[in-house]
C-alpha cells in the first residue's frame, strides 16, 4: 500500500497498486483487469502450441498475495477474466478451488469482456457493466463516459529508456487499468487509440516495485 | 571430381575462384547428358538464396550452350507460389535451394515422391553452414532424404578451414567415411594495414579518420568492398564516405537491415559493374558472385582470422593472382588487433572452436517437420537422426524427451490432455490437428530475427529498412538516425512501422542494429596479450606504440596471468574497467556477474558494456575493492542463481524456444492485428523457471548459453590463468586503454536499485515540469460511500 499511487476519480479515492490492481480504500474493494485465465489452454486448442500451462496458477497466486494483505470486501474483475469461455472450463480442480477460496466471504463481480462475453459457472455475479455511485466499471472505455474504470487495452509505457512497463492511464474522467494476467502483452501508450481516449494532462502510473506516476505525454 | 563420383560422401576444399562449384556439378551433368533421368537428380543447397540464383545463371550458360536436356531451377523464399507448386508436381533435374527451403520441402506429404530418384546432393559453402544451427538442420534433412533416396551421394564444397575432418564428419552419413579432396590453395593473399596521414583515434569505431585514404583506394581500384563488423558502423561510415565523395563515385551500401528491394538494387548494380565500392557487412559475404572485386577493405579489427582469410579469398577470381586486402583499424587498440591478425594470417594460424553435439531445439523442430509430412515411427526416426554426425551420440531417452516435448509440451506439473500437438496411433506419431502443419511450416528455420519494425517515409509505402523494436521504443519525435545512408527524422510509430521524414540538418542518433558481433578468438587474444608484454613495439605504427607507452606510464598493460582493474570518473559517474581478455560473450557474462556482486555490495551499478577484451561498469558508488568482487568462488557460486534470472538466458531461451516450436515467430500480420495478444517470451521463461525448472527447454537454454552467449568456459579459463591476481589502478580520468570502451555500442542497463532510483528521479522531475504534481488530491466535497 505504501508503494501505491493515490488519486481521485469523480471524488472517489483510489489507489493504483504497483502490482497493477486498483484499490478503493473507503469501500475495501479491489479491482483487477484482464486476468486472461486459461490462456495457454486456448492457445493449445487454437494454434497447437503448448505454452507452459502455469499462467492461471501464477495469476491466482499474485491475486492471493493482494487478498492476504488487503482483505477486500469486494473483488471486481474488469473483463477478459478468461481467455475465452471454454478456457474457463479448462481450469483444473486445484485452480477452481483456489478461485472458490478467494471468493469466499466477499462479493465477487465478473464484468464481461470481449474474450468472455457470457456467464461462467465459477461463482460470483456476472455483469455487463457495474454502476455504483459516480463510478462505472466496464471492460472497454466509452469516450463519453465520466468516472469510468476500464481495462481491455493493457496499456504499457516507456519512460526515458527505463524499460517498458504495464501502466495505469489516469485523467479526470477515467482510469484505464493495466492487465493483471501473467500471459499478457500490452499496447504502447503512444498508440493513437489511447492518446485519443485520454486528456492531454493525463498521468501514466508505471507498475513494478513502486507505482511511479509520470505525465502520460512524456511516455512512449 | 569425376573419379570420386561414386563415393557416398566427398568434401572438396578449395579456395574461391577455383571453380569448385562447377566441379561439384560435373558428375551430375555427365549423368544427365543422355536425357534418360526422370525427375529430381541433384539437389544443390547453399547458405544464401542469392547464391542459388547465381549458380543457376552460371550453370545454365554451359547447359544452354551445349543444348543439354537438363532442367535447372531454384527454389528459395523468393520463388513464387505457383512456381513452387509446379516444382512439387514436376521437379526439375537440378534444384537449387537453401536449408530452410529444403526443410520446408521435406515437410510435405509428397516428399517421398519428389525425392525418390535423387542421386546427389551438393552443399556449397559448407564451412559457413557447419558453424551454425542451419547446418544441423540441413544434416537432419539429409538424414530424411537418405531414407527416401538410399542412393543419394553427398558432396560438400568448402573454403579453407582449420579442421576439415570435423566438417567431413558432419557431412557424411554416420559412421560412413568421407573422402577429403584438397585443391591447391593458390598464392597467399596480399593483406596489409592501410597507411593514413591521419592517426587513428584512441576510441570510437567509425574510422572516420581513414575516409580520405579509403576514398583514394577506391579510385585506384575497379571495385572495392568495404566490410564492417556491425550494421550501425556501416551506416555511419557510408554517411561519412558520401559526404567526402566529391567526385561522385558510385558507391552503394548493403546490409541485412535494409529492405530486400534496396539490397537487390545494390547487388544488381554490383553484378553489372556499375558500382566502384560497396559499404557492407557480413550479409554480402556469401551473398553474391563478387565478380570483379579487386580490393577488400576491412574496417575495424577482424575478430577471427579464418573469417578474414575466407572473405579476402573471395575477392579476385583470377586463380593464380593473390587477392588484395587492406585492414583499417578504427582506433589504436584495433591497430594492435590488426597487427596480431596479420601475423596469424601470415603463419596460416586459423582459429576455430570445436563444435558441440547437435542441438536439441533443432531436433525438436525436425520432429515437427517430420510429423507434417505424415505419421512416423519413433524407432525409425531415431536411427535416421543418429546417422547425422552431430547427433550420432544422441541417446534414445534424449530423443524421447524431445518427442514428448513436441507432443505434449513436456510439462511436469500440469498436462494438456485434450490438446496434444502430436498423438500416437497404431505405434505411429502424427499431428492431432493436421491444420497445425501450416503453422509449423511458417516457423521453419533456425535463423533468429530480432524483433524489428519497418521504417518508411511518412506517406510512402516503400520500406527503407528495419530497426530493432527496442531501438524504436527509445525514439522520441524529432530524434534522428541513419538508415540506408540517409539521416531521417522520427515522426511516429504506426502499426509497427516507424514513420520518418527526410532530415539532413541534424547529427544522427545511431540505430542500434544487432550487428554481427563475433567474439575475438582465443588464439588472437593470446597474441595480443603477448604483444603487450614487449619492451618496445617496432611492428606497430609509431602512434600506437606511443599510445601503449602512455598506458604503461599512466597505468599498466594487461598481462595474461593477472587481471587489471582500472577505476576512474567519467561524466561524473564512477567507472570501473575489468580487463579479462576472454572474448565478447564471456566478458558480457562477467559484466552481469560483477554487477550482481556490486548490487550485493550496495554499489548501485547502473550498467555495463563489454568488448572482447574488457568489461566496463558504471555505478552510483565507486568500486574500491575489486578483489572482493573478483573472488572466483563467489563468482562461481553466484553464477548458478544468477544464471536463471539474467537477460542473456532470456535471449537464449527465446531463440531456442522459437526453434523448438514453443514460440511462433512474430509474423508481420499477426503482430499488426493482435498486439495485445502477444507477450514477451521473458514471461514464459520466468513462468517456466518458477514452476518447471527442469523443463527440456530450460535444459537446452542452459546448455546453449553456457557455450554460446554466456560462454562461462572462457571465464573459467580466465579465472584459472589469473588465479586471484588482481591489480587495481585508480586514476582521476579515463586511461588510454579504457578510452575505446566509452564509445562502445551495446550498453546493458542493470535493472537494480540504482536504476530504480534514477527512474524515480526522472518520473518526479517530469511530474514537476508538467505541473501535474500540483493537483490537489484532497477531496473537495464529502466522500461518497454507499452501496458497498
CSV table of N, CA and C in Angstrom, one decimal, chain B residues 29 50 52 206 256 408 600 620 631 664:
chain,number,residue,atom,x,y,z
B,29,UNK,N,26.1,-33.5,-64.5
B,29,UNK,CA,25.9,-33.2,-65.9
B,29,UNK,C,26.2,-34.4,-66.7
B,50,UNK,N,20.7,-15.9,-52.7
B,50,UNK,CA,21.3,-15.1,-53.9
B,50,UNK,C,22.3,-16.0,-54.5
B,52,UNK,N,22.2,-19.3,-54.8
B,52,UNK,CA,21.4,-20.2,-55.6
B,52,UNK,C,21.1,-19.6,-56.9
B,206,UNK,N,34.2,4.3,-35.8
B,206,UNK,CA,33.8,4.8,-37.1
B,206,UNK,C,34.8,4.8,-38.1
B,256,UNK,N,22.0,-6.3,-43.8
B,256,UNK,CA,20.9,-7.1,-43.5
B,256,UNK,C,19.6,-6.4,-43.0
B,408,UNK,N,3.4,-33.1,-26.1
B,408,UNK,CA,2.5,-32.6,-25.0
B,408,UNK,C,3.1,-31.3,-24.4
B,600,UNK,N,25.0,-6.5,-4.6
B,600,UNK,CA,25.0,-7.1,-3.3
B,600,UNK,C,25.8,-6.2,-2.3
B,620,UNK,N,26.5,4.2,-9.2
B,620,UNK,CA,26.3,5.4,-8.4
B,620,UNK,C,27.4,5.5,-7.4
B,631,UNK,N,36.4,-12.6,-6.4
B,631,UNK,CA,36.8,-13.9,-5.8
B,631,UNK,C,36.1,-15.0,-6.6
B,664,UNK,N,5.9,-18.9,-31.6
B,664,UNK,CA,5.8,-18.7,-33.0
B,664,UNK,C,6.6,-17.4,-33.4
